[in-house]
């Protein structure tokens, strides 16, 4: 009989896990390699004053408020996209969300769906807090945000986190499990070099965002939409015949945002199907993945205005 997974009884007791997949996971090899290396290895919780996740204020409209509210959609590897942030009131920020108020030296880590995407907050501007799907790391002296985020976003950190996540339709990494992940302490000069490169990337990101903002503004002016303020509708109308044909009773179907956009266009701005301007448009196919060969781009690699190929 083939033996594809094994563990010592004391390890099963300490880990509290008896499933074979846990002990055959590649992360076990990474842990063994880290613990046998000459580097000092710590649990992530030992590097932090505190690791905690936020929550969503009860019965609050997340489009209202002066404080940015970070969700899992905002956190990418080594990048926080504040353009996707929700909103909360300053009373929430200074009260129930005070413990997850972000600072320049914070590291944010996604703990639901997109597990262990980590980023420093070097492009933080203004008051910002996080929801329950994001953990905030407040680091102790001797650890740089750029290094910790880069390690968690690396293939080693990702494997360690993947091993500890819950097997659900929306995977989840509890804050306690996140704090148990191993992280090596490299030389301070190496940490600073990694951190310096991350800061440099954020500087280039600022230039990139400025260029994207200028492009969006130019597009709005070209469409003459720069003066239009879209209203939030509270009720929609539909003909009974439309409901019968579509078999849809949800208001969004009968008055989607695109219809409001289309009605706001100037008379001399015409819309045409995208297919008329393409020479080729086709979905890809699911390949058989390999460790060698050509890179494959899937949905997680495609981000707004860029493709992540690493």
PDB file of C-alpha atoms in Angstrom:
ATOM      1  CA  UNK A   1       0.000   0.000   0.000  1.00  0.00           C
ATOM      2  CA  UNK A   2       1.366   3.419  -0.962  1.00  0.00           C
ATOM      3  CA  UNK A   3       2.097   5.824   1.897  1.00  0.00           C
ATOM      4  CA  UNK A   4       1.686   9.412   0.775  1.00  0.00           C
ATOM      5  CA  UNK A   5       1.367  11.208   4.127  1.00  0.00           C
ATOM      6  CA  UNK A   6       2.757  10.587   7.592  1.00  0.00           C
ATOM      7  CA  UNK A   7       3.234  12.433  10.879  1.00  0.00           C
ATOM      8  CA  UNK A   8       4.341  11.886  14.446  1.00  0.00           C
ATOM      9  CA  UNK A   9       1.673  11.465  17.140  1.00  0.00           C
ATOM     10  CA  UNK A  10       2.913  14.500  19.082  1.00  0.00           C
ATOM     11  CA  UNK A  11       2.578  16.637  15.932  1.00  0.00           C
ATOM     12  CA  UNK A  12      -1.028  15.515  15.502  1.00  0.00           C
ATOM     13  CA  UNK A  13      -1.753  16.478  19.120  1.00  0.00           C
ATOM     14  CA  UNK A  14      -0.070  19.895  18.811  1.00  0.00           C
ATOM     15  CA  UNK A  15      -1.636  20.716  15.455  1.00  0.00           C
ATOM     16  CA  UNK A  16      -5.045  19.282  16.243  1.00  0.00           C
ATOM     17  CA  UNK A  17      -5.259  17.929  12.700  1.00  0.00           C
ATOM     18  CA  UNK A  18      -5.584  14.315  11.543  1.00  0.00           C
ATOM     19  CA  UNK A  19      -6.233  14.778   7.810  1.00  0.00           C
ATOM     20  CA  UNK A  20      -3.573  13.440   5.460  1.00  0.00           C
ATOM     21  CA  UNK A  21      -3.729  16.475   3.141  1.00  0.00           C
ATOM     22  CA  UNK A  22      -2.460  18.704   5.952  1.00  0.00           C
ATOM     23  CA  UNK A  23       0.711  16.661   6.487  1.00  0.00           C
ATOM     24  CA  UNK A  24       1.387  16.112   2.769  1.00  0.00           C
ATOM     25  CA  UNK A  25       1.074  19.839   1.970  1.00  0.00           C
ATOM     26  CA  UNK A  26       4.200  21.486   0.452  1.00  0.00           C
ATOM     27  CA  UNK A  27       4.162  23.944   3.367  1.00  0.00           C
ATOM     28  CA  UNK A  28       5.465  21.164   5.590  1.00  0.00           C
ATOM     29  CA  UNK A  29       8.671  21.050   3.548  1.00  0.00           C
ATOM     30  CA  UNK A  30       8.989  24.818   3.830  1.00  0.00           C
ATOM     31  CA  UNK A  31       8.585  24.666   7.611  1.00  0.00           C
ATOM     32  CA  UNK A  32      11.198  21.916   7.863  1.00  0.00           C
ATOM     33  CA  UNK A  33      13.620  23.905   5.731  1.00  0.00           C
ATOM     34  CA  UNK A  34      13.089  27.092   7.770  1.00  0.00           C
ATOM     35  CA  UNK A  35      13.550  25.351  11.110  1.00  0.00           C
ATOM     36  CA  UNK A  36      16.755  23.629   9.942  1.00  0.00           C
ATOM     37  CA  UNK A  37      18.253  26.854   8.523  1.00  0.00           C
ATOM     38  CA  UNK A  38      20.734  29.029  10.469  1.00  0.00           C
ATOM     39  CA  UNK A  39      18.216  31.887  10.451  1.00  0.00           C
ATOM     40  CA  UNK A  40      16.188  32.725  13.529  1.00  0.00           C
ATOM     41  CA  UNK A  41      12.559  31.752  12.877  1.00  0.00           C
ATOM     42  CA  UNK A  42       9.590  33.326  14.642  1.00  0.00           C
ATOM     43  CA  UNK A  43       5.840  33.002  14.618  1.00  0.00           C
ATOM     44  CA  UNK A  44       4.239  36.017  12.982  1.00  0.00           C
ATOM     45  CA  UNK A  45       2.545  36.959  16.272  1.00  0.00           C
ATOM     46  CA  UNK A  46       6.005  37.370  17.845  1.00  0.00           C
ATOM     47  CA  UNK A  47       6.836  40.067  15.288  1.00  0.00           C
ATOM     48  CA  UNK A  48       3.772  42.137  16.129  1.00  0.00           C
ATOM     49  CA  UNK A  49       2.470  44.198  18.994  1.00  0.00           C
ATOM     50  CA  UNK A  50      -0.972  43.158  17.819  1.00  0.00           C
ATOM     51  CA  UNK A  51      -2.750  41.265  15.036  1.00  0.00           C
ATOM     52  CA  UNK A  52      -6.449  41.991  14.756  1.00  0.00           C
ATOM     53  CA  UNK A  53      -9.234  42.137  12.186  1.00  0.00           C
ATOM     54  CA  UNK A  54     -11.960  44.734  11.841  1.00  0.00           C
ATOM     55  CA  UNK A  55     -15.721  44.512  11.415  1.00  0.00           C
ATOM     56  CA  UNK A  56     -18.505  46.262   9.548  1.00  0.00           C
ATOM     57  CA  UNK A  57     -20.533  48.813  11.527  1.00  0.00           C
ATOM     58  CA  UNK A  58     -24.085  47.611  12.062  1.00  0.00           C
ATOM     59  CA  UNK A  59     -26.755  49.034   9.724  1.00  0.00           C
ATOM     60  CA  UNK A  60     -24.383  51.511   8.106  1.00  0.00           C
ATOM     61  CA  UNK A  61     -24.604  52.485   4.428  1.00  0.00           C
ATOM     62  CA  UNK A  62     -21.043  51.879   3.211  1.00  0.00           C
ATOM     63  CA  UNK A  63     -21.360  54.607   0.575  1.00  0.00           C
ATOM     64  CA  UNK A  64     -21.651  57.264   3.290  1.00  0.00           C
ATOM     65  CA  UNK A  65     -18.810  58.700   5.359  1.00  0.00           C
ATOM     66  CA  UNK A  66     -15.505  60.557   5.340  1.00  0.00           C
ATOM     67  CA  UNK A  67     -13.272  57.606   6.284  1.00  0.00           C
ATOM     68  CA  UNK A  68     -12.072  54.994   3.802  1.00  0.00           C
ATOM     69  CA  UNK A  69     -13.027  51.412   4.667  1.00  0.00           C
ATOM     70  CA  UNK A  70     -10.817  48.671   3.235  1.00  0.00           C
ATOM     71  CA  UNK A  71     -12.315  45.325   2.139  1.00  0.00           C
ATOM     72  CA  UNK A  72     -10.741  42.191   0.672  1.00  0.00           C
ATOM     73  CA  UNK A  73     -11.239  43.558  -2.859  1.00  0.00           C
ATOM     74  CA  UNK A  74      -8.840  46.403  -2.075  1.00  0.00           C
ATOM     75  CA  UNK A  75      -5.848  44.306  -0.977  1.00  0.00           C
ATOM     76  CA  UNK A  76      -3.581  42.931  -3.688  1.00  0.00           C
ATOM     77  CA  UNK A  77      -0.072  41.493  -3.273  1.00  0.00           C
ATOM     78  CA  UNK A  78       2.067  44.447  -2.097  1.00  0.00           C
ATOM     79  CA  UNK A  79      -0.615  46.949  -3.086  1.00  0.00           C
ATOM     80  CA  UNK A  80      -3.724  48.509  -1.537  1.00  0.00           C
ATOM     81  CA  UNK A  81      -6.193  49.851  -4.102  1.00  0.00           C
ATOM     82  CA  UNK A  82      -7.904  52.651  -2.178  1.00  0.00           C
ATOM     83  CA  UNK A  83     -10.093  53.456  -5.187  1.00  0.00           C
ATOM     84  CA  UNK A  84     -12.234  50.406  -4.292  1.00  0.00           C
ATOM     85  CA  UNK A  85     -12.609  51.365  -0.625  1.00  0.00           C
ATOM     86  CA  UNK A  86     -16.023  51.721   0.993  1.00  0.00           C
ATOM     87  CA  UNK A  87     -16.885  54.499   3.448  1.00  0.00           C
ATOM     88  CA  UNK A  88     -17.617  54.781   7.166  1.00  0.00           C
ATOM     89  CA  UNK A  89     -18.165  57.746   9.450  1.00  0.00           C
ATOM     90  CA  UNK A  90     -15.441  59.313  11.568  1.00  0.00           C
ATOM     91  CA  UNK A  91     -17.427  58.317  14.655  1.00  0.00           C
ATOM     92  CA  UNK A  92     -16.912  54.677  13.658  1.00  0.00           C
ATOM     93  CA  UNK A  93     -13.214  55.278  12.994  1.00  0.00           C
ATOM     94  CA  UNK A  94     -12.567  56.946  16.346  1.00  0.00           C
ATOM     95  CA  UNK A  95     -14.788  54.495  18.229  1.00  0.00           C
ATOM     96  CA  UNK A  96     -15.508  50.862  17.406  1.00  0.00           C
ATOM     97  CA  UNK A  97     -12.908  50.714  14.582  1.00  0.00           C
ATOM     98  CA  UNK A  98     -10.148  52.494  16.484  1.00  0.00           C
ATOM     99  CA  UNK A  99      -8.192  49.267  16.992  1.00  0.00           C
ATOM    100  CA  UNK A 100      -7.912  48.758  13.206  1.00  0.00           C
ATOM    101  CA  UNK A 101      -7.118  52.350  12.261  1.00  0.00           C
ATOM    102  CA  UNK A 102      -4.269  52.105   9.763  1.00  0.00           C
ATOM    103  CA  UNK A 103      -0.929  53.882  10.124  1.00  0.00           C
ATOM    104  CA  UNK A 104       1.983  54.360   7.744  1.00  0.00           C
ATOM    105  CA  UNK A 105       3.792  51.374   9.324  1.00  0.00           C
ATOM    106  CA  UNK A 106       0.821  48.975   9.272  1.00  0.00           C
ATOM    107  CA  UNK A 107       0.648  45.826   7.164  1.00  0.00           C
ATOM    108  CA  UNK A 108      -2.760  44.646   5.928  1.00  0.00           C
ATOM    109  CA  UNK A 109      -3.415  40.965   5.131  1.00  0.00           C
ATOM    110  CA  UNK A 110      -6.513  39.483   3.494  1.00  0.00           C
ATOM    111  CA  UNK A 111      -7.911  36.548   5.474  1.00  0.00           C
ATOM    112  CA  UNK A 112     -10.995  35.636   3.444  1.00  0.00           C
ATOM    113  CA  UNK A 113     -11.364  34.473  -0.174  1.00  0.00           C
ATOM    114  CA  UNK A 114      -7.983  35.813  -1.363  1.00  0.00           C
ATOM    115  CA  UNK A 115      -5.878  34.366   1.410  1.00  0.00           C
ATOM    116  CA  UNK A 116      -2.751  36.179   2.652  1.00  0.00           C
ATOM    117  CA  UNK A 117      -2.529  38.968   0.098  1.00  0.00           C
ATOM    118  CA  UNK A 118      -0.330  41.351   2.078  1.00  0.00           C
ATOM    119  CA  UNK A 119       0.656  44.971   1.562  1.00  0.00           C
ATOM    120  CA  UNK A 120       2.299  47.775   3.530  1.00  0.00           C
ATOM    121  CA  UNK A 121       0.428  51.062   3.837  1.00  0.00           C
ATOM    122  CA  UNK A 122       3.086  53.316   2.328  1.00  0.00           C
ATOM    123  CA  UNK A 123       0.514  55.020   0.087  1.00  0.00           C
ATOM    124  CA  UNK A 124      -1.880  55.710   2.974  1.00  0.00           C
ATOM    125  CA  UNK A 125      -3.576  59.105   2.792  1.00  0.00           C
ATOM    126  CA  UNK A 126      -6.060  60.108   5.483  1.00  0.00           C
ATOM    127  CA  UNK A 127      -8.102  58.154   7.992  1.00  0.00           C
ATOM    128  CA  UNK A 128      -8.618  54.512   6.959  1.00  0.00           C
ATOM    129  CA  UNK A 129      -9.947  51.381   8.706  1.00  0.00           C
ATOM    130  CA  UNK A 130     -10.594  47.768   7.650  1.00  0.00           C
ATOM    131  CA  UNK A 131     -13.458  45.273   7.748  1.00  0.00           C
ATOM    132  CA  UNK A 132     -13.635  41.720   9.112  1.00  0.00           C
ATOM    133  CA  UNK A 133     -11.947  40.179   6.058  1.00  0.00           C
ATOM    134  CA  UNK A 134      -8.688  42.059   6.651  1.00  0.00           C
ATOM    135  CA  UNK A 135      -6.119  41.614   9.434  1.00  0.00           C
ATOM    136  CA  UNK A 136      -3.918  44.519  10.521  1.00  0.00           C
ATOM    137  CA  UNK A 137      -0.360  43.846  11.698  1.00  0.00           C
ATOM    138  CA  UNK A 138       1.273  46.398  13.996  1.00  0.00           C
ATOM    139  CA  UNK A 139       4.938  45.394  13.873  1.00  0.00           C
ATOM    140  CA  UNK A 140       7.523  45.443  16.641  1.00  0.00           C
ATOM    141  CA  UNK A 141      10.834  47.292  16.165  1.00  0.00           C
ATOM    142  CA  UNK A 142      13.287  45.364  14.014  1.00  0.00           C
ATOM    143  CA  UNK A 143      10.722  44.293  11.430  1.00  0.00           C
ATOM    144  CA  UNK A 144      10.013  46.398   8.340  1.00  0.00           C
ATOM    145  CA  UNK A 145       6.525  46.482   6.748  1.00  0.00           C
ATOM    146  CA  UNK A 146       7.969  45.977   3.269  1.00  0.00           C
ATOM    147  CA  UNK A 147       9.822  42.797   4.224  1.00  0.00           C
ATOM    148  CA  UNK A 148       6.915  41.236   6.152  1.00  0.00           C
ATOM    149  CA  UNK A 149       4.441  41.978   3.340  1.00  0.00           C
ATOM    150  CA  UNK A 150       6.859  40.708   0.686  1.00  0.00           C
ATOM    151  CA  UNK A 151       7.429  37.467   2.627  1.00  0.00           C
ATOM    152  CA  UNK A 152       3.710  36.786   3.119  1.00  0.00           C
ATOM    153  CA  UNK A 153       3.071  37.520  -0.571  1.00  0.00           C
ATOM    154  CA  UNK A 154       5.905  35.240  -1.702  1.00  0.00           C
ATOM    155  CA  UNK A 155       5.299  31.652  -2.774  1.00  0.00           C
ATOM    156  CA  UNK A 156       6.641  30.491   0.600  1.00  0.00           C
ATOM    157  CA  UNK A 157       4.288  32.648   2.647  1.00  0.00           C
ATOM    158  CA  UNK A 158       1.396  31.748   0.366  1.00  0.00           C
ATOM    159  CA  UNK A 159       2.003  28.017   0.823  1.00  0.00           C
ATOM    160  CA  UNK A 160       2.174  28.348   4.615  1.00  0.00           C
ATOM    161  CA  UNK A 161      -1.111  30.302   4.651  1.00  0.00           C
ATOM    162  CA  UNK A 162      -2.787  27.941   2.181  1.00  0.00           C
ATOM    163  CA  UNK A 163      -2.108  25.015   4.510  1.00  0.00           C
ATOM    164  CA  UNK A 164      -3.864  26.707   7.435  1.00  0.00           C
ATOM    165  CA  UNK A 165      -6.948  28.049   5.656  1.00  0.00           C
ATOM    166  CA  UNK A 166     -10.360  26.484   6.163  1.00  0.00           C
ATOM    167  CA  UNK A 167     -11.698  24.429   3.265  1.00  0.00           C
ATOM    168  CA  UNK A 168     -14.845  26.381   2.444  1.00  0.00           C
ATOM    169  CA  UNK A 169     -16.384  27.848  -0.678  1.00  0.00           C
ATOM    170  CA  UNK A 170     -14.958  31.154   0.590  1.00  0.00           C
ATOM    171  CA  UNK A 171     -11.685  30.087   2.248  1.00  0.00           C
ATOM    172  CA  UNK A 172     -10.907  31.731   5.577  1.00  0.00           C
ATOM    173  CA  UNK A 173      -7.691  32.117   7.569  1.00  0.00           C
ATOM    174  CA  UNK A 174      -8.438  32.817  11.253  1.00  0.00           C
ATOM    175  CA  UNK A 175      -6.348  35.541  12.872  1.00  0.00           C
ATOM    176  CA  UNK A 176      -4.954  32.974  15.318  1.00  0.00           C
ATOM    177  CA  UNK A 177      -3.764  30.755  12.458  1.00  0.00           C
ATOM    178  CA  UNK A 178      -2.269  33.774  10.703  1.00  0.00           C
ATOM    179  CA  UNK A 179      -0.295  34.560  13.851  1.00  0.00           C
ATOM    180  CA  UNK A 180       1.100  30.995  13.888  1.00  0.00           C
ATOM    181  CA  UNK A 181       2.752  31.292  10.456  1.00  0.00           C
ATOM    182  CA  UNK A 182       6.530  31.045  10.546  1.00  0.00           C
ATOM    183  CA  UNK A 183       8.697  33.945   9.342  1.00  0.00           C
ATOM    184  CA  UNK A 184      12.512  34.003   9.268  1.00  0.00           C
ATOM    185  CA  UNK A 185      14.487  36.959  10.634  1.00  0.00           C
ATOM    186  CA  UNK A 186      16.994  37.974   7.965  1.00  0.00           C
ATOM    187  CA  UNK A 187      19.809  40.469   8.467  1.00  0.00           C
ATOM    188  CA  UNK A 188      18.657  44.032   9.100  1.00  0.00           C
ATOM    189  CA  UNK A 189      20.530  45.289   6.040  1.00  0.00           C
ATOM    190  CA  UNK A 190      18.690  42.746   3.851  1.00  0.00           C
ATOM    191  CA  UNK A 191      15.340  43.696   5.390  1.00  0.00           C
ATOM    192  CA  UNK A 192      16.069  47.348   4.674  1.00  0.00           C
ATOM    193  CA  UNK A 193      17.014  46.559   1.064  1.00  0.00           C
ATOM    194  CA  UNK A 194      13.725  44.702   0.528  1.00  0.00           C
ATOM    195  CA  UNK A 195      11.819  47.523   2.197  1.00  0.00           C
ATOM    196  CA  UNK A 196      13.615  50.132   0.095  1.00  0.00           C
ATOM    197  CA  UNK A 197      12.617  48.360  -3.120  1.00  0.00           C
ATOM    198  CA  UNK A 198       9.004  48.135  -1.957  1.00  0.00           C
ATOM    199  CA  UNK A 199       9.018  51.880  -1.180  1.00  0.00           C
ATOM    200  CA  UNK A 200      10.491  52.532  -4.618  1.00  0.00           C
ATOM    201  CA  UNK A 201       7.646  50.536  -6.182  1.00  0.00           C
ATOM    202  CA  UNK A 202       5.125  52.634  -4.259  1.00  0.00           C
ATOM    203  CA  UNK A 203       6.769  55.795  -5.584  1.00  0.00           C
ATOM    204  CA  UNK A 204       6.365  54.521  -9.135  1.00  0.00           C
ATOM    205  CA  UNK A 205       2.800  53.512  -8.266  1.00  0.00           C
ATOM    206  CA  UNK A 206       2.020  57.094  -7.280  1.00  0.00           C
ATOM    207  CA  UNK A 207       3.176  58.286 -10.721  1.00  0.00           C
ATOM    208  CA  UNK A 208       1.135  55.519 -12.352  1.00  0.00           C
ATOM    209  CA  UNK A 209      -2.003  56.481 -10.430  1.00  0.00           C
ATOM    210  CA  UNK A 210      -1.558  60.145 -11.367  1.00  0.00           C
ATOM    211  CA  UNK A 211      -1.306  59.159 -15.031  1.00  0.00           C
ATOM    212  CA  UNK A 212      -4.419  56.952 -14.748  1.00  0.00           C
ATOM    213  CA  UNK A 213      -6.363  59.772 -13.081  1.00  0.00           C
ATOM    214  CA  UNK A 214      -5.387  62.119 -15.886  1.00  0.00           C
ATOM    215  CA  UNK A 215      -6.473  59.539 -18.468  1.00  0.00           C
ATOM    216  CA  UNK A 216      -9.859  59.070 -16.735  1.00  0.00           C
ATOM    217  CA  UNK A 217     -10.383  62.831 -16.515  1.00  0.00           C
ATOM    218  CA  UNK A 218      -9.554  63.214 -20.197  1.00  0.00           C
ATOM    219  CA  UNK A 219     -12.038  60.449 -21.049  1.00  0.00           C
ATOM    220  CA  UNK A 220     -14.775  62.096 -18.955  1.00  0.00           C
ATOM    221  CA  UNK A 221     -14.200  65.429 -20.681  1.00  0.00           C
ATOM    222  CA  UNK A 222     -14.197  63.804 -24.117  1.00  0.00           C
ATOM    223  CA  UNK A 223     -17.568  62.208 -23.316  1.00  0.00           C
ATOM    224  CA  UNK A 224     -18.687  65.433 -21.609  1.00  0.00           C
ATOM    225  CA  UNK A 225     -19.575  63.489 -18.483  1.00  0.00           C
ATOM    226  CA  UNK A 226     -17.297  65.384 -16.118  1.00  0.00           C
ATOM    227  CA  UNK A 227     -20.154  67.575 -14.861  1.00  0.00           C
ATOM    228  CA  UNK A 228     -22.677  64.785 -14.379  1.00  0.00           C
ATOM    229  CA  UNK A 229     -23.513  63.568 -10.875  1.00  0.00           C
ATOM    230  CA  UNK A 230     -25.351  60.243 -10.942  1.00  0.00           C
ATOM    231  CA  UNK A 231     -28.257  59.983  -8.527  1.00  0.00           C
ATOM    232  CA  UNK A 232     -28.800  56.979  -6.329  1.00  0.00           C
ATOM    233  CA  UNK A 233     -32.251  55.724  -7.214  1.00  0.00           C
ATOM    234  CA  UNK A 234     -34.433  54.266  -4.511  1.00  0.00           C
ATOM    235  CA  UNK A 235     -37.128  52.757  -6.760  1.00  0.00           C
ATOM    236  CA  UNK A 236     -37.344  51.483 -10.331  1.00  0.00           C
ATOM    237  CA  UNK A 237     -40.240  50.930 -12.697  1.00  0.00           C
ATOM    238  CA  UNK A 238     -40.852  48.090 -15.131  1.00  0.00           C
ATOM    239  CA  UNK A 239     -43.686  47.001 -17.373  1.00  0.00           C
ATOM    240  CA  UNK A 240     -45.461  43.810 -16.376  1.00  0.00           C
ATOM    241  CA  UNK A 241     -44.680  42.424 -19.839  1.00  0.00           C
ATOM    242  CA  UNK A 242     -40.932  43.023 -19.249  1.00  0.00           C
ATOM    243  CA  UNK A 243     -41.139  41.133 -15.969  1.00  0.00           C
ATOM    244  CA  UNK A 244     -42.936  38.260 -17.687  1.00  0.00           C
ATOM    245  CA  UNK A 245     -40.402  38.036 -20.523  1.00  0.00           C
ATOM    246  CA  UNK A 246     -37.296  38.320 -18.384  1.00  0.00           C
ATOM    247  CA  UNK A 247     -38.695  36.412 -15.386  1.00  0.00           C
ATOM    248  CA  UNK A 248     -36.739  38.803 -13.195  1.00  0.00           C
ATOM    249  CA  UNK A 249     -38.267  40.704 -10.275  1.00  0.00           C
ATOM    250  CA  UNK A 250     -35.107  42.407  -8.986  1.00  0.00           C
ATOM    251  CA  UNK A 251     -34.994  46.148  -9.546  1.00  0.00           C
ATOM    252  CA  UNK A 252     -31.356  46.185 -10.664  1.00  0.00           C
ATOM    253  CA  UNK A 253     -32.233  44.120 -13.732  1.00  0.00           C
ATOM    254  CA  UNK A 254     -34.868  46.580 -14.909  1.00  0.00           C
ATOM    255  CA  UNK A 255     -32.867  49.728 -14.207  1.00  0.00           C
ATOM    256  CA  UNK A 256     -29.178  48.860 -14.330  1.00  0.00           C
ATOM    257  CA  UNK A 257     -26.498  51.497 -13.901  1.00  0.00           C
ATOM    258  CA  UNK A 258     -25.632  51.269 -17.592  1.00  0.00           C
ATOM    259  CA  UNK A 259     -29.037  52.584 -18.563  1.00  0.00           C
ATOM    260  CA  UNK A 260     -28.494  55.701 -16.444  1.00  0.00           C
ATOM    261  CA  UNK A 261     -25.074  56.146 -18.032  1.00  0.00           C
ATOM    262  CA  UNK A 262     -26.466  55.744 -21.546  1.00  0.00           C
ATOM    263  CA  UNK A 263     -29.238  58.272 -20.974  1.00  0.00           C
ATOM    264  CA  UNK A 264     -26.684  60.802 -19.697  1.00  0.00           C
ATOM    265  CA  UNK A 265     -24.557  60.759 -22.851  1.00  0.00           C
ATOM    266  CA  UNK A 266     -24.678  63.801 -25.163  1.00  0.00           C
ATOM    267  CA  UNK A 267     -26.701  63.285 -28.349  1.00  0.00           C
ATOM    268  CA  UNK A 268     -23.612  63.281 -30.564  1.00  0.00           C
ATOM    269  CA  UNK A 269     -21.876  60.519 -28.583  1.00  0.00           C
ATOM    270  CA  UNK A 270     -22.793  57.150 -30.068  1.00  0.00           C
ATOM    271  CA  UNK A 271     -22.280  53.690 -28.586  1.00  0.00           C
ATOM    272  CA  UNK A 272     -21.478  50.641 -30.658  1.00  0.00           C
ATOM    273  CA  UNK A 273     -20.870  46.981 -29.803  1.00  0.00           C
ATOM    274  CA  UNK A 274     -17.291  46.238 -28.829  1.00  0.00           C
ATOM    275  CA  UNK A 275     -17.266  43.308 -31.252  1.00  0.00           C
ATOM    276  CA  UNK A 276     -17.314  45.762 -34.178  1.00  0.00           C
ATOM    277  CA  UNK A 277     -13.899  47.050 -33.171  1.00  0.00           C
ATOM    278  CA  UNK A 278     -12.188  43.686 -32.552  1.00  0.00           C
ATOM    279  CA  UNK A 279     -10.405  41.370 -34.926  1.00  0.00           C
ATOM    280  CA  UNK A 280     -10.340  38.539 -32.404  1.00  0.00           C
ATOM    281  CA  UNK A 281     -12.179  37.760 -29.164  1.00  0.00           C
ATOM    282  CA  UNK A 282     -12.263  34.311 -27.591  1.00  0.00           C
ATOM    283  CA  UNK A 283     -12.130  32.705 -24.171  1.00  0.00           C
ATOM    284  CA  UNK A 284      -9.138  30.656 -23.186  1.00  0.00           C
ATOM    285  CA  UNK A 285      -9.200  26.993 -22.239  1.00  0.00           C
ATOM    286  CA  UNK A 286      -8.344  25.291 -18.975  1.00  0.00           C
ATOM    287  CA  UNK A 287      -4.826  23.873 -19.367  1.00  0.00           C
ATOM    288  CA  UNK A 288      -3.090  21.065 -17.531  1.00  0.00           C
ATOM    289  CA  UNK A 289      -0.719  23.014 -15.300  1.00  0.00           C
ATOM    290  CA  UNK A 290       2.995  22.241 -15.191  1.00  0.00           C
ATOM    291  CA  UNK A 291       6.045  23.595 -13.379  1.00  0.00           C
ATOM    292  CA  UNK A 292       7.723  24.302 -16.741  1.00  0.00           C
ATOM    293  CA  UNK A 293       6.603  25.859 -19.973  1.00  0.00           C
ATOM    294  CA  UNK A 294       4.653  28.990 -20.799  1.00  0.00           C
ATOM    295  CA  UNK A 295       2.992  31.176 -18.129  1.00  0.00           C
ATOM    296  CA  UNK A 296      -0.816  30.967 -17.935  1.00  0.00           C
ATOM    297  CA  UNK A 297      -2.922  34.041 -17.151  1.00  0.00           C
ATOM    298  CA  UNK A 298      -6.113  33.443 -15.174  1.00  0.00           C
ATOM    299  CA  UNK A 299      -8.670  35.739 -13.535  1.00  0.00           C
ATOM    300  CA  UNK A 300      -6.601  36.478 -10.435  1.00  0.00           C
ATOM    301  CA  UNK A 301      -3.774  37.884 -12.593  1.00  0.00           C
ATOM    302  CA  UNK A 302      -5.994  40.452 -14.318  1.00  0.00           C
ATOM    303  CA  UNK A 303      -6.236  43.637 -12.240  1.00  0.00           C
ATOM    304  CA  UNK A 304      -7.567  47.092 -13.189  1.00  0.00           C
ATOM    305  CA  UNK A 305      -5.195  48.527 -15.809  1.00  0.00           C
ATOM    306  CA  UNK A 306      -2.552  45.813 -15.411  1.00  0.00           C
ATOM    307  CA  UNK A 307      -1.792  42.083 -15.646  1.00  0.00           C
ATOM    308  CA  UNK A 308       0.240  40.376 -12.899  1.00  0.00           C
ATOM    309  CA  UNK A 309       2.534  37.811 -14.510  1.00  0.00           C
ATOM    310  CA  UNK A 310       4.542  36.839 -11.416  1.00  0.00           C
TER     311      UNK A 310
END
